[in-house]
Amino acid sequence: MNNQLYADILVEVPGMQPDRTYQYKVPRNLVGSVQFGNRVKVPFGKQKVTGFVVGLSEEKAVEKVKEIINLVDNGRLFREDQLELAKWLAGYYFCSTVKALQAVIAPALKKTTPRPVARLYSVVEPAQLPELRRQMTRSPKRLAALETALQHPGLNKRELASMAGVSLFVVNQLCAGGILKVETNLPVRDPYPQYRLTEQAQVSLTGEQSRAVQDVADAIRKGRHRAFMLHGVTGSGKTEVYLHCIEQVLGTGRQAITLVPEISLTPQMVRLYKARFGQHVAVLHSRMSDGERYDEWTRIENGSAPVVLGVRSAILAPVPDPGLIIIDEEHEPSYKQEEAPRYHARAVALYRARKSRGVLVLGSATPSLESYCRALPGGEYKLINMRHRINGKSMPNVQLVDMRREVQSGNSAIFSLVLLQKLREKLHNKEQAIIFLNRRGFKTLVVCRECGLVLKCPRCEISLTYHTDGRLRCHYCNYRVQAPKICPDCGGGQVGYFGTGTQRVEMELSAALPGGRILRMDADTTIRKGSHEQILSAFSNGEADILVGTQMVAKGLDLPGVTLVGVINADSSLHMPDFRAGERTFQLLAQVAGRTGRGDKPGEVLIQTHTPEHYAVQAASRHNYSAFFQSEIAVRKEMGYPPFAKMVRVLLSGKDDAAVQQAAEKIRTQLDGFVEGANGGKIMIVGPAPAPLPRLKEDYRWHIILWSADYRRLRLVMERFQRATGGAAPGKELRMSIDVDPMYIM
Ligand SMILES: [Zn+2]
Ligand SMILES: [Zn+2]
């Protein structure tokens, strides 16, 4: 007779965050079935809730123990190391363990049973093809379908039809004629059937590339944890370095994860990986169906896909033994998840690489300040520089246009005279241009159009924004001041607001350049799915001369026909109420400046700005990262902002503005108490203030920001706060979120 068995269970209770396990009795009929990693139904209070088995014992921990109701699925959903990852996420980002675990195993929770799919195989052998070609000259469509089926065995009917460019009717005819046979089984759903073929590409590396591969390969061979910052200019061939490093790690029997930003996970990128590693690649992104994602997930877990290519959440993939983790464009803010658990993929990657003694490679042309700091001499990361483009082309010439002079000389239009002149030249030479509108900015920003002055908070060095009450406000510390009508610096009277829409740009452009064919790409013109690609392909086919758009047009910068890029308002992102505004502006401008001139003709970039002397604008125009870094790091140091400190933001939101403010004030008092009670380094705490986006949908938003160079002490404060509040907002209709290392303080 067995002893009674008890299970420790993490429960999911809606509206409550009990971050602990509860013990339940394993009923006799489930002994032997219930194991670590199971999902179960259990009673909790008066409800039935879902829980996860995280431990088993024969000892009863409390007097009254309820019984597990049933198992939800067959088999276990997670391993020990995945639970550990969830616990780390929960601890670092102040969320509940069950929430973190759900994020870690999300695809497994949405498991679906695949429907049998009819797959097609040719009955004809490739050797018979020449003979068939002669016989089928009168039916080119059937021949095309047959040839495609021979090249790509195992497609379903729809895939075959679309790939061969024929109708389903043609495919059905071939099946009926017995030329294609149909096999029905339960296959793994391959979201990229067209890339099934493996073509071993032989690419020779440049000197810089092979040195980079060498460095990383050495670390992989040693089997110890090591992190690299791969700082390479755009076009220096970082992807090829990644592929070679992955080959190295596969040779040691371990696996590799590559993360790319959502916008970079293009079919070309997938094709590159599939061409090199074939069926060993699993792809994970947000546009997949749950079923496709689950299948890829399973292939990763059982080791049949040791190469993972994906977006942010792929860092949580169940790779058994990651020997290499690569984060491309590591500076991209989209690596931060904006809902709980609010993790940054880079931080998770570092955790996983350390844990598995794996190698981490962070690649970027414009590294984040956080990462680059760690790559300085004596730092935790080793710096690898790639300074040259593989095609040997020089970086495009960048010219700054001082918009203050335009205003002084009487031109208050959107376009400077020199940009219009250049555009006319391009039209005349039948070359293409892109007009890039920097819209990351804020239309509530106040700027002097004559001297470029933007008013900043005297305490926080953050740009002030205009409010309807006629006052300027700091969104960090809530400092307020009357908005001036006359510029306090130059005495000029043209103090106004930023904010230029793409539509207005398009209108002014058509008026100034009669006969020029203009395409616009923004949120309005890309509502329909696929319209983004349509506009770009129309532009690349030469159906227009000028493409006007926001950040979205960045993808078009690689088009060979484009020889001029004009940036309308470089400053608007520069003065965002965010301490990273300078960094974001530099990254944006450097990206624009680095990617033009892909064709035979040299590229040209014109940047219009009210503050041409700003170091971020200056450095971007000269493709000089290190100059930017030196200036920016000095500012951060002076203000004590990250990377010299850890930052935590507490955000309150709700439908009643006054209630949200009151709750935020109460929390501030509470936090002050914990700050006083904790010994150690200085903790800065500002707010409550309305968030830079004071109203989102129906909700009013107030926040409090804390930062300190002494992260232990800050953690202690936050842990006490978390314990005292249970992570819940003080008020029924309110919500509270804690964001560690916030990326967007909006
Ligand atoms: Zn002024
Ligand atoms: Zn302030």
XYZ file of C-alpha atoms and ligand atoms in Angstrom:
748
model
C 0.000 0.000 0.000
C 1.428 3.334 -1.064
C 1.534 6.315 1.232
C -0.682 9.267 0.469
C 0.903 11.567 -2.138
C 0.710 15.375 -2.019
C 1.376 17.867 -4.801
C 2.623 21.460 -4.558
C 0.619 23.496 -6.990
C 1.000 27.002 -8.400
C -2.550 28.224 -8.858
C -3.921 30.812 -11.193
C -6.595 32.848 -9.451
C -8.140 35.641 -11.522
C -7.803 39.056 -9.895
C -5.437 37.852 -7.206
C -1.723 37.224 -7.133
C -0.953 34.676 -4.452
C 2.673 34.132 -5.330
C 3.083 30.847 -3.508
C 2.244 27.202 -3.942
C -0.629 25.354 -2.284
C -0.609 21.722 -1.291
C -3.234 19.325 -2.645
C -3.907 15.653 -2.139
C -3.351 13.414 -5.176
C -6.455 11.201 -5.457
C -5.861 7.433 -5.577
C -6.924 7.145 -9.198
C -4.316 9.710 -10.260
C -1.325 8.327 -8.350
C 1.238 7.469 -10.986
C -0.287 9.936 -13.456
C 0.267 13.218 -11.655
C 3.837 14.352 -12.096
C 5.975 17.472 -12.081
C 5.015 19.760 -14.973
C 1.344 18.744 -15.192
C -1.535 21.153 -15.543
C -4.416 20.297 -13.177
C -7.831 21.545 -12.060
C -8.132 22.187 -8.332
C -10.676 23.699 -5.947
C -9.678 27.125 -4.597
C -12.094 28.754 -2.169
C -15.425 28.385 -3.876
C -14.006 28.288 -7.399
C -12.322 25.714 -9.582
C -9.013 27.004 -10.913
C -6.116 25.853 -13.062
C -2.804 25.039 -11.453
C 0.619 23.652 -12.272
C 2.320 20.817 -10.396
C 5.745 22.010 -9.255
C 6.543 19.422 -6.592
C 5.443 16.096 -5.053
C 5.906 14.764 -1.529
C 4.540 12.244 0.931
C 4.430 14.763 3.734
C 1.421 16.838 4.531
C 2.369 20.477 5.125
C -0.941 21.808 6.448
C -3.870 20.321 8.354
C -6.646 20.714 5.805
C -5.734 19.603 2.311
C -8.110 19.554 -0.627
C -7.936 17.104 -3.481
C -6.912 17.590 -7.108
C -9.980 17.362 -9.351
C -8.357 16.151 -12.552
C -5.487 16.418 -15.013
C -6.025 18.946 -17.809
C -3.704 17.423 -20.385
C -1.703 14.269 -20.858
C 1.963 14.688 -20.208
C 4.021 17.435 -18.695
C 4.152 20.968 -19.999
C 7.482 22.114 -18.582
C 10.832 20.985 -17.282
C 12.632 21.914 -14.087
C 14.823 24.506 -15.851
C 11.770 26.194 -17.365
C 10.221 26.586 -13.923
C 13.505 28.062 -12.736
C 13.443 30.531 -15.615
C 9.883 31.513 -14.649
C 10.936 32.022 -11.037
C 13.817 34.210 -12.122
C 11.507 36.302 -14.331
C 9.004 36.677 -11.506
C 11.685 37.722 -9.050
C 13.472 40.163 -11.322
C 10.401 41.787 -12.846
C 8.087 41.705 -9.815
C 5.283 39.618 -11.239
C 3.686 36.405 -10.012
C 5.439 33.110 -10.710
C 2.338 31.630 -12.311
C 2.115 34.574 -14.722
C 5.787 34.183 -15.615
C 5.384 30.429 -16.067
C 2.437 30.982 -18.377
C 4.603 33.263 -20.508
C 7.460 30.743 -20.561
C 5.236 27.895 -21.755
C 2.637 29.932 -23.667
C 2.708 27.880 -26.908
C 2.315 24.631 -24.957
C -0.810 26.004 -23.271
C -2.404 26.625 -26.650
C -1.786 23.144 -27.904
C -4.107 22.166 -30.724
C -4.544 18.833 -32.409
C -3.420 19.083 -36.005
C -5.964 18.030 -38.593
C -4.791 15.412 -41.056
C -3.480 17.140 -44.163
C -3.397 15.603 -47.603
C 0.165 15.851 -48.897
C 1.075 15.369 -52.539
C 3.884 13.309 -53.992
C 4.736 12.732 -57.624
C 4.407 9.195 -58.940
C 6.666 10.188 -61.823
C 10.442 9.912 -61.299
C 12.638 12.925 -62.127
C 14.310 10.858 -64.861
C 11.020 10.621 -66.723
C 10.648 14.377 -66.825
C 12.218 15.082 -70.261
C 9.870 12.558 -71.849
C 6.866 14.058 -70.052
C 7.875 17.558 -71.124
C 7.511 16.464 -74.740
C 4.167 14.808 -74.075
C 2.743 17.713 -72.108
C 3.685 20.652 -74.348
C -0.013 21.378 -74.822
C -0.703 21.546 -71.082
C 1.947 23.877 -69.661
C 0.000 24.419 -66.440
C -0.140 20.747 -65.575
C 3.534 20.444 -66.416
C 4.377 23.380 -64.153
C 2.440 21.809 -61.288
C 4.147 18.462 -61.805
C 7.611 20.001 -61.898
C 6.879 21.887 -58.695
C 5.633 18.715 -57.019
C 8.842 16.956 -57.989
C 10.987 19.734 -56.573
C 8.958 20.117 -53.386
C 7.471 16.802 -52.338
C 4.917 16.928 -49.518
C 3.095 20.182 -50.216
C -0.649 20.262 -49.748
C -2.940 21.056 -52.678
C -3.288 24.731 -51.946
C 0.460 25.232 -51.436
C 1.287 23.406 -54.650
C -1.246 25.417 -56.654
C 0.017 28.748 -55.387
C 3.663 27.844 -55.788
C 3.214 26.576 -59.339
C 0.965 29.505 -60.179
C -1.923 27.282 -61.279
C -5.488 26.771 -60.095
C -6.601 24.059 -57.680
C -8.463 22.529 -60.611
C -5.167 21.735 -62.368
C -3.784 20.086 -59.235
C -6.940 18.018 -58.838
C -6.667 16.901 -62.463
C -3.145 15.586 -61.830
C -4.388 13.715 -58.764
C -7.323 12.236 -60.668
C -4.980 11.196 -63.473
C -2.832 9.304 -60.967
C 0.255 11.411 -61.701
C 0.256 12.795 -58.156
C -0.495 10.554 -55.229
C -2.081 11.794 -52.038
C -0.851 10.765 -48.605
C -2.720 11.675 -45.488
C -0.900 11.655 -42.189
C -0.401 13.852 -39.140
C 2.519 15.913 -40.250
C 4.344 18.681 -38.486
C 2.990 21.975 -39.747
C 5.805 23.678 -41.577
C 5.018 27.357 -41.974
C 7.694 27.714 -44.654
C 7.232 24.758 -47.010
C 8.762 26.673 -49.890
C 12.153 26.797 -48.174
C 12.396 23.112 -47.525
C 15.345 22.601 -49.828
C 18.789 22.915 -48.369
C 21.275 24.583 -50.631
C 24.663 24.739 -49.001
C 25.798 28.277 -49.648
C 29.518 28.806 -49.873
C 30.238 32.302 -48.707
C 33.778 33.489 -48.237
C 34.299 35.777 -45.274
C 36.134 39.074 -45.163
C 39.055 39.477 -42.774
C 36.892 41.263 -40.222
C 34.196 38.626 -40.471
C 36.544 35.686 -39.974
C 38.223 37.353 -37.005
C 34.796 37.831 -35.420
C 33.844 34.197 -36.059
C 37.209 33.102 -34.649
C 36.671 34.985 -31.377
C 33.203 33.580 -30.833
C 34.173 30.067 -31.960
C 37.028 30.005 -29.434
C 34.602 30.788 -26.637
C 32.146 28.153 -27.883
C 34.870 25.529 -27.915
C 35.883 26.316 -24.343
C 32.313 25.682 -23.200
C 32.332 28.608 -20.790
C 29.996 31.554 -20.567
C 31.191 34.589 -22.503
C 29.370 37.614 -23.919
C 30.348 39.587 -27.020
C 29.295 42.967 -28.315
C 29.490 42.776 -32.107
C 29.599 46.400 -33.183
C 29.422 46.444 -36.965
C 28.403 49.228 -39.330
C 25.343 48.597 -41.514
C 26.342 46.377 -44.394
C 29.359 44.874 -42.600
C 27.900 41.358 -42.904
C 26.916 40.506 -39.335
C 24.370 37.891 -40.443
C 27.053 35.823 -42.145
C 29.041 35.908 -38.903
C 25.986 34.630 -37.019
C 25.515 31.740 -39.442
C 29.136 30.634 -39.103
C 28.974 30.814 -35.308
C 25.818 28.680 -35.333
C 27.630 26.050 -37.417
C 30.297 26.007 -34.725
C 27.858 25.464 -31.887
C 25.962 22.732 -33.747
C 29.301 20.951 -34.043
C 29.436 20.707 -30.250
C 25.990 19.102 -30.105
C 24.356 22.134 -28.519
C 21.681 24.526 -29.802
C 21.488 28.159 -30.889
C 18.849 30.872 -30.568
C 18.854 33.928 -32.856
C 16.585 36.848 -31.991
C 15.695 39.532 -34.525
C 13.227 42.435 -34.276
C 9.769 41.634 -35.663
C 10.274 43.968 -38.632
C 13.514 42.182 -39.615
C 12.061 38.676 -39.573
C 11.387 38.808 -43.293
C 11.023 35.872 -45.696
C 14.561 36.665 -46.926
C 15.931 36.202 -43.409
C 14.102 32.896 -42.985
C 15.298 31.736 -46.396
C 18.887 32.503 -45.412
C 18.641 30.324 -42.301
C 16.685 27.548 -44.009
C 19.146 27.467 -46.888
C 21.976 26.918 -44.433
C 20.363 24.664 -41.842
C 17.284 23.229 -43.605
C 14.906 21.302 -41.374
C 17.012 22.064 -38.313
C 15.558 25.569 -38.172
C 12.489 26.418 -36.113
C 10.957 29.844 -36.705
C 8.892 31.669 -34.070
C 7.038 34.929 -34.668
C 3.771 36.584 -33.783
C 1.957 36.106 -37.094
C 1.956 32.290 -36.819
C -1.111 30.282 -35.936
C -1.169 28.646 -32.488
C -0.837 25.272 -34.170
C 2.226 26.241 -36.189
C 3.856 27.734 -33.130
C 3.122 24.656 -31.051
C 4.671 22.379 -33.673
C 7.831 24.473 -33.880
C 7.904 24.507 -30.083
C 7.749 20.708 -29.980
C 10.529 20.357 -32.536
C 12.698 22.657 -30.412
C 11.922 20.754 -27.233
C 12.654 17.304 -28.639
C 15.893 18.492 -30.205
C 14.965 18.039 -33.857
C 15.289 21.797 -34.478
C 18.524 22.930 -32.819
C 18.493 26.295 -34.625
C 15.844 28.733 -33.390
C 15.159 31.952 -35.275
C 12.553 34.216 -33.782
C 11.358 37.444 -32.259
C 11.436 38.515 -28.598
C 9.474 35.620 -27.092
C 11.766 33.064 -28.764
C 14.201 33.742 -25.919
C 11.821 31.646 -23.792
C 11.914 28.695 -26.238
C 12.448 25.270 -24.610
C 15.926 24.829 -26.071
C 17.486 22.075 -23.929
C 21.094 23.313 -23.877
C 21.652 26.682 -25.565
C 25.328 26.973 -26.431
C 24.867 30.222 -28.346
C 22.368 33.070 -28.141
C 22.490 35.861 -30.724
C 20.532 39.096 -30.464
C 20.612 41.064 -33.686
C 19.881 44.813 -33.486
C 20.173 44.476 -29.736
C 19.362 48.179 -29.236
C 15.803 47.764 -30.572
C 13.246 48.769 -27.922
C 10.869 46.065 -29.162
C 12.924 43.517 -27.223
C 11.164 44.774 -24.124
C 7.786 43.214 -23.451
C 5.236 45.856 -22.498
C 2.976 43.588 -20.445
C 3.662 41.316 -17.487
C 6.149 39.745 -17.279
C 7.793 42.936 -18.538
C 11.021 41.258 -19.494
C 13.796 42.451 -21.763
C 14.959 39.655 -24.064
C 18.569 40.762 -23.568
C 18.363 40.330 -19.799
C 16.750 36.906 -20.209
C 19.398 35.939 -22.771
C 22.144 36.874 -20.343
C 20.492 34.815 -17.608
C 20.113 31.783 -19.861
C 23.610 32.023 -21.325
C 25.160 32.198 -17.856
C 23.052 29.323 -16.624
C 23.943 27.045 -19.536
C 27.552 28.245 -19.860
C 26.663 29.463 -23.303
C 27.957 32.283 -25.464
C 25.963 35.469 -25.975
C 26.470 37.675 -29.046
C 24.848 41.119 -29.140
C 24.978 42.636 -32.601
C 24.261 46.230 -33.603
C 25.448 49.165 -35.674
C 24.204 51.483 -32.925
C 24.541 49.594 -29.627
C 22.436 50.580 -26.648
C 24.316 52.580 -24.039
C 23.703 49.795 -21.525
C 25.424 47.173 -23.671
C 28.237 49.329 -24.983
C 29.195 50.359 -21.450
C 29.702 46.734 -20.552
C 31.910 46.276 -23.611
C 34.399 48.970 -22.622
C 37.883 47.767 -21.605
C 37.647 45.769 -18.400
C 33.914 45.245 -18.895
C 31.860 42.107 -18.813
C 31.492 41.853 -22.618
C 34.212 41.512 -25.192
C 33.990 44.090 -27.971
C 34.321 43.009 -31.602
C 34.464 45.800 -34.172
C 33.489 45.500 -37.818
C 34.219 48.860 -39.394
C 33.928 48.130 -43.109
C 31.061 47.349 -45.428
C 31.499 44.070 -47.282
C 30.795 45.609 -50.680
C 33.567 48.129 -50.067
C 31.148 51.018 -50.591
C 31.556 54.141 -48.529
C 28.830 55.455 -46.248
C 26.503 57.965 -47.909
C 27.143 61.661 -47.654
C 24.947 63.341 -45.036
C 24.140 67.042 -45.104
C 22.479 68.911 -42.241
C 20.046 71.706 -43.078
C 19.649 74.354 -40.402
C 15.932 75.132 -40.362
C 16.425 78.196 -38.150
C 18.139 79.921 -41.061
C 15.232 79.009 -43.327
C 12.850 80.672 -40.874
C 15.090 83.726 -40.562
C 15.227 84.078 -44.334
C 11.456 83.984 -44.542
C 10.816 80.361 -45.513
C 8.459 78.847 -42.959
C 7.420 75.912 -45.154
C 8.076 72.281 -44.254
C 10.726 71.953 -46.947
C 14.012 73.772 -47.023
C 15.046 75.323 -50.323
C 17.988 72.951 -50.663
C 15.834 69.836 -50.183
C 13.366 71.047 -52.819
C 16.248 71.773 -55.181
C 17.643 68.247 -54.696
C 14.222 66.710 -55.246
C 13.868 68.577 -58.536
C 17.261 67.261 -59.630
C 16.239 63.699 -58.834
C 12.986 64.086 -60.761
C 14.920 65.423 -63.707
C 17.442 62.541 -63.605
C 14.645 59.977 -63.162
C 15.994 58.863 -59.790
C 13.918 58.135 -56.702
C 13.730 59.788 -53.293
C 12.284 58.979 -49.894
C 10.959 61.636 -47.536
C 11.186 60.408 -44.006
C 8.988 61.957 -41.373
C 10.183 61.483 -37.833
C 6.936 60.971 -35.994
C 8.243 59.400 -32.830
C 7.972 62.920 -31.573
C 5.327 64.651 -29.607
C 2.943 67.218 -30.947
C 2.618 68.799 -27.520
C 6.259 69.846 -27.625
C 7.087 73.552 -27.647
C 10.003 74.832 -29.685
C 11.351 78.240 -30.681
C 11.481 78.169 -34.457
C 14.119 80.880 -34.517
C 16.763 79.513 -32.151
C 15.603 75.903 -31.743
C 15.234 76.139 -27.983
C 13.127 73.484 -26.280
C 12.320 74.168 -22.638
C 13.519 71.498 -20.249
C 12.796 70.677 -16.639
C 15.471 72.311 -14.472
C 15.509 69.261 -12.216
C 15.299 66.291 -14.612
C 16.727 67.519 -17.955
C 13.544 66.198 -19.588
C 11.668 68.199 -22.234
C 8.563 69.945 -20.943
C 5.298 69.386 -22.777
C 2.371 71.708 -23.342
C -0.960 71.164 -21.647
C -4.377 72.531 -22.400
C -4.276 74.666 -19.259
C -1.602 76.769 -20.992
C 1.205 75.477 -18.825
C 4.293 73.388 -19.504
C 4.809 70.291 -17.440
C 7.608 67.819 -16.603
C 6.413 64.231 -16.884
C 8.959 62.920 -14.461
C 8.656 65.202 -11.419
C 5.494 67.195 -12.243
C 7.287 70.571 -12.345
C 5.000 73.194 -13.973
C 5.587 76.589 -15.518
C 3.575 79.060 -17.617
C 4.218 78.558 -21.364
C 6.154 81.566 -22.704
C 4.949 83.562 -25.720
C 8.407 85.014 -26.260
C 11.466 82.758 -26.386
C 13.404 83.215 -23.109
C 16.662 82.594 -24.956
C 16.572 84.704 -28.120
C 13.483 86.836 -27.569
C 11.946 85.514 -30.779
C 8.186 85.493 -31.165
C 7.779 82.264 -33.165
C 7.325 79.842 -30.296
C 5.175 77.015 -31.574
C 4.385 73.360 -31.542
C 5.858 70.437 -33.366
C 3.723 68.104 -35.338
C 3.609 67.704 -39.073
C 1.465 65.018 -40.640
C 2.384 62.953 -43.673
C -0.701 64.274 -45.424
C 0.461 67.857 -45.112
C 3.910 66.883 -46.349
C 2.374 65.185 -49.359
C 0.233 68.240 -50.152
C 3.085 70.727 -49.880
C 5.234 68.444 -51.974
C 2.698 68.138 -54.805
C 2.305 71.900 -54.833
C 6.064 72.468 -54.985
C 6.821 69.733 -57.522
C 4.079 69.658 -60.141
C 4.291 66.464 -62.178
C 6.145 64.538 -59.481
C 4.506 61.209 -58.672
C 4.177 60.833 -54.912
C 3.282 57.789 -52.805
C 2.371 58.046 -49.146
C 2.906 55.313 -46.575
C 1.591 55.865 -43.070
C -0.942 54.428 -40.635
C -3.833 55.627 -42.844
C -2.643 54.128 -46.119
C -1.544 50.788 -44.644
C -4.653 49.709 -42.768
C -5.334 46.800 -45.106
C -3.144 43.737 -44.637
C -0.429 43.595 -47.270
C -0.849 47.227 -48.337
C 2.554 47.950 -46.825
C 4.212 45.524 -49.262
C 2.040 46.771 -52.121
C 3.163 50.362 -51.688
C 6.808 49.334 -51.452
C 6.634 47.127 -54.522
C 4.841 49.836 -56.520
C 7.618 52.203 -55.518
C 10.386 49.761 -56.374
C 8.734 49.146 -59.772
C 9.176 52.823 -60.481
C 5.485 53.706 -60.303
C 6.345 56.784 -58.235
C 9.237 59.197 -57.841
C 8.924 60.057 -54.182
C 7.813 57.968 -51.214
C 6.642 59.899 -48.170
C 6.249 58.139 -44.854
C 6.996 57.584 -41.203
C 9.199 54.897 -39.628
C 7.565 52.311 -41.906
C 9.470 53.516 -44.967
C 12.742 52.444 -43.368
C 12.283 49.093 -45.136
C 12.356 50.854 -48.492
C 15.764 52.330 -47.799
C 17.441 49.299 -49.338
C 15.922 49.938 -52.758
C 18.642 50.452 -55.359
C 16.721 53.174 -57.238
C 16.694 55.480 -54.214
C 19.531 57.986 -54.265
C 18.163 60.641 -51.911
C 16.643 60.474 -48.460
C 15.273 63.598 -46.846
C 14.544 63.655 -43.124
C 11.930 66.295 -42.386
C 12.196 66.894 -38.665
C 15.102 65.209 -36.959
C 14.414 67.085 -33.739
C 10.975 65.832 -32.842
C 12.275 62.592 -31.353
C 15.212 64.443 -29.842
C 12.930 66.306 -27.484
C 10.707 63.476 -26.417
C 10.111 63.536 -22.676
C 12.362 60.532 -22.129
C 15.955 60.336 -20.943
C 16.705 58.070 -23.919
C 15.510 60.670 -26.465
C 19.054 61.419 -27.663
C 19.867 57.739 -28.037
C 16.703 57.016 -30.022
C 17.306 59.963 -32.335
C 20.856 58.880 -33.009
C 19.768 55.306 -33.735
C 17.013 56.454 -36.057
C 19.150 58.903 -38.019
C 22.098 56.508 -38.169
C 19.821 53.820 -39.560
C 18.469 56.156 -42.223
C 21.929 57.471 -43.038
C 23.547 54.034 -43.125
C 21.126 52.292 -45.418
C 20.857 54.541 -48.439
C 22.754 54.158 -51.663
C 22.491 50.395 -52.052
C 22.564 50.617 -55.834
C 25.354 51.666 -58.165
C 24.844 55.382 -57.639
C 26.039 56.879 -54.368
C 23.362 57.789 -51.853
C 22.724 61.186 -50.361
C 20.987 62.104 -47.118
C 19.576 65.500 -46.159
C 18.559 66.029 -42.545
C 16.451 69.068 -41.660
C 16.863 70.151 -38.059
C 16.394 73.090 -35.711
C 19.342 71.911 -33.613
C 22.142 70.920 -35.995
C 24.669 71.417 -33.202
C 23.159 68.678 -31.018
C 25.678 65.872 -30.551
C 23.195 63.144 -31.558
C 22.453 64.852 -34.881
C 26.117 65.702 -35.460
C 27.372 62.194 -34.730
C 24.683 60.531 -36.872
C 25.531 62.780 -39.811
C 29.159 61.671 -39.594
C 28.386 57.978 -38.929
C 30.338 58.333 -35.717
C 29.008 56.103 -32.942
C 31.871 56.672 -30.603
C 31.445 60.469 -30.672
C 27.785 60.000 -29.844
C 28.570 57.569 -27.052
C 31.092 59.894 -25.389
C 28.644 62.820 -25.284
C 25.594 60.821 -24.282
C 27.326 58.879 -21.537
C 28.503 62.147 -19.983
C 24.905 63.406 -19.804
C 23.692 60.152 -18.265
C 26.470 60.235 -15.723
C 25.707 63.769 -14.683
C 22.019 62.976 -14.181
C 22.657 59.561 -12.667
C 20.381 57.897 -15.245
C 20.865 54.353 -16.612
C 23.300 52.768 -17.355
C 24.653 54.339 -14.156
C 21.513 53.373 -12.313
C 18.725 50.852 -12.307
C 15.307 52.327 -12.883
C 11.855 51.193 -11.810
C 8.603 52.785 -12.858
C 5.321 52.348 -11.003
C 2.338 53.159 -13.217
C -1.213 53.653 -11.965
C -4.173 53.784 -14.315
C -7.939 53.994 -14.122
C -11.008 55.761 -15.435
C -11.202 58.472 -12.758
C -8.308 60.936 -13.002
C -8.610 62.203 -9.428
C -8.778 58.684 -7.994
C -5.697 57.643 -9.947
C -3.771 60.696 -8.751
C -4.807 60.099 -5.146
C -3.772 56.462 -5.280
C -0.453 57.448 -6.843
C 0.168 59.925 -4.028
C -0.617 57.256 -1.468
C 1.862 54.918 -3.137
C 4.503 57.622 -3.160
C 4.118 58.003 0.616
C 4.352 54.245 1.034
C 7.486 54.077 -1.125
C 9.066 56.964 0.801
C 8.607 54.938 3.967
C 10.397 51.929 2.494
C 13.181 54.117 1.108
C 13.777 55.547 4.591
C 13.806 52.073 6.087
C 16.441 50.680 3.728
C 20.124 51.423 4.249
C 22.548 51.913 1.395
C 23.110 54.179 -1.579
C 20.936 57.083 -2.579
C 17.567 56.371 -4.190
C 16.019 59.000 -6.438
C 12.265 59.082 -6.449
C 10.122 61.489 -8.496
C 6.402 61.891 -9.017
C 3.604 61.166 -9.037
C 3.215 62.969 -12.339
C 0.883 62.363 -15.253
C 2.581 59.958 -17.667
C 3.738 61.532 -20.966
C 0.726 59.768 -22.438
C -1.612 61.002 -19.692
C -4.588 59.262 -21.222
C -4.551 55.977 -23.090
C -7.873 54.733 -24.429
C -10.240 55.292 -21.490
C -7.590 55.382 -18.785
C -5.841 58.203 -16.978
C -2.252 57.393 -16.150
C 0.049 58.621 -13.384
C 3.484 57.330 -12.593
C 6.302 57.390 -10.065
C 9.894 56.793 -11.126
C 12.669 55.483 -8.898
C 16.311 55.030 -9.769
C 19.515 54.279 -7.962
C 23.072 53.183 -8.582
C 22.618 50.874 -5.601
C 20.376 48.291 -7.161
C 20.329 46.057 -4.095
C 18.790 48.779 -2.039
C 16.282 49.663 -4.744
C 15.316 45.989 -5.007
C 14.843 45.801 -1.276
C 12.489 48.773 -1.384
C 10.512 47.261 -4.249
C 10.339 43.844 -2.598
C 8.911 45.356 0.561
C 6.487 47.394 -1.487
C 5.464 44.296 -3.448
C 4.906 42.315 -0.259
C 2.878 45.114 1.308
C 0.587 45.578 -1.687
C 0.566 42.062 -3.128
C 1.115 43.775 -6.459
C -2.433 45.136 -6.414
C -3.438 48.784 -6.831
C -4.994 50.562 -3.825
C -8.503 50.804 -5.207
C -10.928 48.558 -6.994
C -11.167 50.310 -10.329
C -7.417 50.928 -10.558
C -4.553 49.017 -12.064
C -0.909 49.152 -11.091
C 2.138 47.914 -12.941
C 5.760 47.769 -11.894
C 8.239 48.092 -14.734
C 11.876 47.212 -14.056
C 14.349 48.705 -16.578
C 11.564 50.522 -18.475
C 12.287 51.207 -22.152
C 9.457 53.547 -23.049
C 8.530 55.884 -20.255
C 5.344 57.000 -21.971
Zn 14.514 81.323 -29.377
Zn 11.292 67.294 -13.738
